[in-house]
């Protein structure tokens, strides 16, 4: 059955790669890290092993730059058999600080869309990652005034969204989530009876990739950019 957005009252937005650029910075950081450690292993192998390390550490550190940096440090120690220099460790930490200090680059049409929707719907942010980093990016973005609520989730599974909606007294059928990840921003919402719109970003983290059958894809819309949301909701 085709998704119907007629009764939506509250719209949730993912933040990273939905409102602003994020994943590009992680890809750049991975390239720098691989070059930095290239005397120990091929760059392609380093990239693969770093991803495995991130997955192993995800339950411990959670999402975000800080957990990523700790995984890079641990990977450097493992690749070098604990011989990596203090200088290299400092360079890894610097990669992380550069990521945190990146300017917030809004995606096309974001502010115009928020401005139009905020008069008709209650808008919230539902994102995952490091709390301090996400708060910093929201502050830098200049978008805070459009949102009634900001929620930084430890994960984006069905139970996380159900708790959030219950906490905010929102019925699933009244809620629409917009994001770039099928795994995190779309499928869990459809599963709990809410609505979702998928707006892919040109780069997707391997951890967020998921296969979807044709029948399931009818329960949400996929748009090219955020600006198309306006016509879908009208």
Short mmCIF file of C-alpha atoms in Angstrom, two decimals, residues 43-148:
data_model
loop_
_atom_site.label_atom_id
_atom_site.label_comp_id
_atom_site.label_asym_id
_atom_site.label_seq_id
_atom_site.Cartn_x
_atom_site.Cartn_y
_atom_site.Cartn_z
CA UNK A 43 45.58 1.11 2.51
CA UNK A 44 42.66 -1.03 1.35
CA UNK A 45 43.32 -3.62 4.06
CA UNK A 46 43.63 -0.89 6.70
CA UNK A 47 40.26 0.50 5.63
CA UNK A 48 38.65 -2.94 5.95
CA UNK A 49 40.22 -3.64 9.34
CA UNK A 50 39.26 -0.23 10.69
CA UNK A 51 35.62 -0.90 9.80
CA UNK A 52 35.77 -4.23 11.66
CA UNK A 53 37.26 -2.45 14.67
CA UNK A 54 34.48 0.15 14.59
CA UNK A 55 31.84 -2.59 14.53
CA UNK A 56 33.50 -4.37 17.46
CA UNK A 57 33.61 -1.13 19.46
CA UNK A 58 30.15 0.17 18.56
CA UNK A 59 28.42 -1.43 21.60
CA UNK A 60 31.09 0.13 23.86
CA UNK A 61 31.64 3.61 22.41
CA UNK A 62 28.47 4.19 20.44
CA UNK A 63 28.28 6.35 17.31
CA UNK A 64 30.19 9.52 16.53
CA UNK A 65 33.65 10.98 16.09
CA UNK A 66 35.02 10.09 19.53
CA UNK A 67 34.31 6.38 19.15
CA UNK A 68 35.77 6.53 15.64
CA UNK A 69 38.99 8.12 16.94
CA UNK A 70 39.35 5.50 19.69
CA UNK A 71 38.91 2.78 17.08
CA UNK A 72 41.64 4.37 14.93
CA UNK A 73 44.02 4.44 17.91
CA UNK A 74 43.28 0.81 18.76
CA UNK A 75 43.70 -0.18 15.11
CA UNK A 76 47.05 1.62 14.91
CA UNK A 77 48.30 -0.28 17.96
CA UNK A 78 47.12 -3.58 16.52
CA UNK A 79 48.56 -3.00 13.04
CA UNK A 80 51.93 -1.94 14.43
CA UNK A 81 52.07 -4.68 17.07
CA UNK A 82 52.10 -1.91 19.71
CA UNK A 83 55.11 -0.15 18.17
CA UNK A 84 53.29 2.88 16.73
CA UNK A 85 54.95 6.14 17.77
CA UNK A 86 53.51 8.80 20.07
CA UNK A 87 53.75 11.19 17.12
CA UNK A 88 51.46 8.98 15.05
CA UNK A 89 48.96 8.71 17.91
CA UNK A 90 48.94 12.50 18.13
CA UNK A 91 48.33 12.71 14.38
CA UNK A 92 45.36 10.36 14.75
CA UNK A 93 43.94 12.54 17.52
CA UNK A 94 44.42 15.55 15.27
CA UNK A 95 42.37 13.85 12.53
CA UNK A 96 39.54 13.57 15.05
CA UNK A 97 39.82 17.19 16.17
CA UNK A 98 39.74 18.34 12.55
CA UNK A 99 36.51 16.39 12.03
CA UNK A 100 34.90 17.93 15.12
CA UNK A 101 35.92 21.44 14.07
CA UNK A 102 34.64 21.16 10.50
CA UNK A 103 32.16 23.87 9.53
CA UNK A 104 28.53 22.78 9.30
CA UNK A 105 27.68 22.64 5.60
CA UNK A 106 23.90 22.60 5.16
CA UNK A 107 22.53 20.50 2.30
CA UNK A 108 20.64 22.24 -0.49
CA UNK A 109 17.23 23.59 0.41
CA UNK A 110 17.32 22.62 4.09
CA UNK A 111 16.50 25.97 5.68
CA UNK A 112 13.85 26.84 3.09
CA UNK A 113 12.10 23.51 3.71
CA UNK A 114 12.22 23.87 7.50
CA UNK A 115 10.85 27.39 7.22
CA UNK A 116 7.85 26.20 5.18
CA UNK A 117 7.12 23.13 7.31
CA UNK A 118 7.53 24.76 10.72
CA UNK A 119 4.34 26.78 10.27
CA UNK A 120 2.21 23.67 9.73
CA UNK A 121 3.95 20.85 11.62
CA UNK A 122 5.82 20.32 14.88
CA UNK A 123 9.42 19.58 13.90
CA UNK A 124 11.95 17.56 15.89
CA UNK A 125 15.47 16.23 15.36
CA UNK A 126 16.07 12.53 16.04
CA UNK A 127 19.71 11.72 15.46
CA UNK A 128 22.39 9.43 16.81
CA UNK A 129 26.02 10.10 17.63
CA UNK A 130 27.99 11.86 20.32
CA UNK A 131 25.78 14.22 22.34
CA UNK A 132 28.29 17.08 22.63
CA UNK A 133 29.23 16.91 18.94
CA UNK A 134 25.61 16.87 17.77
CA UNK A 135 24.70 19.78 20.05
CA UNK A 136 27.67 21.71 18.69
CA UNK A 137 26.65 21.07 15.08
CA UNK A 138 23.06 22.07 15.73
CA UNK A 139 24.26 25.30 17.32
CA UNK A 140 26.58 26.01 14.38
CA UNK A 141 23.87 25.18 11.85
CA UNK A 142 21.61 28.08 12.80
CA UNK A 143 18.59 25.75 12.58
CA UNK A 144 17.76 25.30 16.27
CA UNK A 145 14.79 27.69 16.27
CA UNK A 146 12.88 25.49 13.82
CA UNK A 147 12.75 22.52 16.18
CA UNK A 148 10.52 21.84 19.17
#
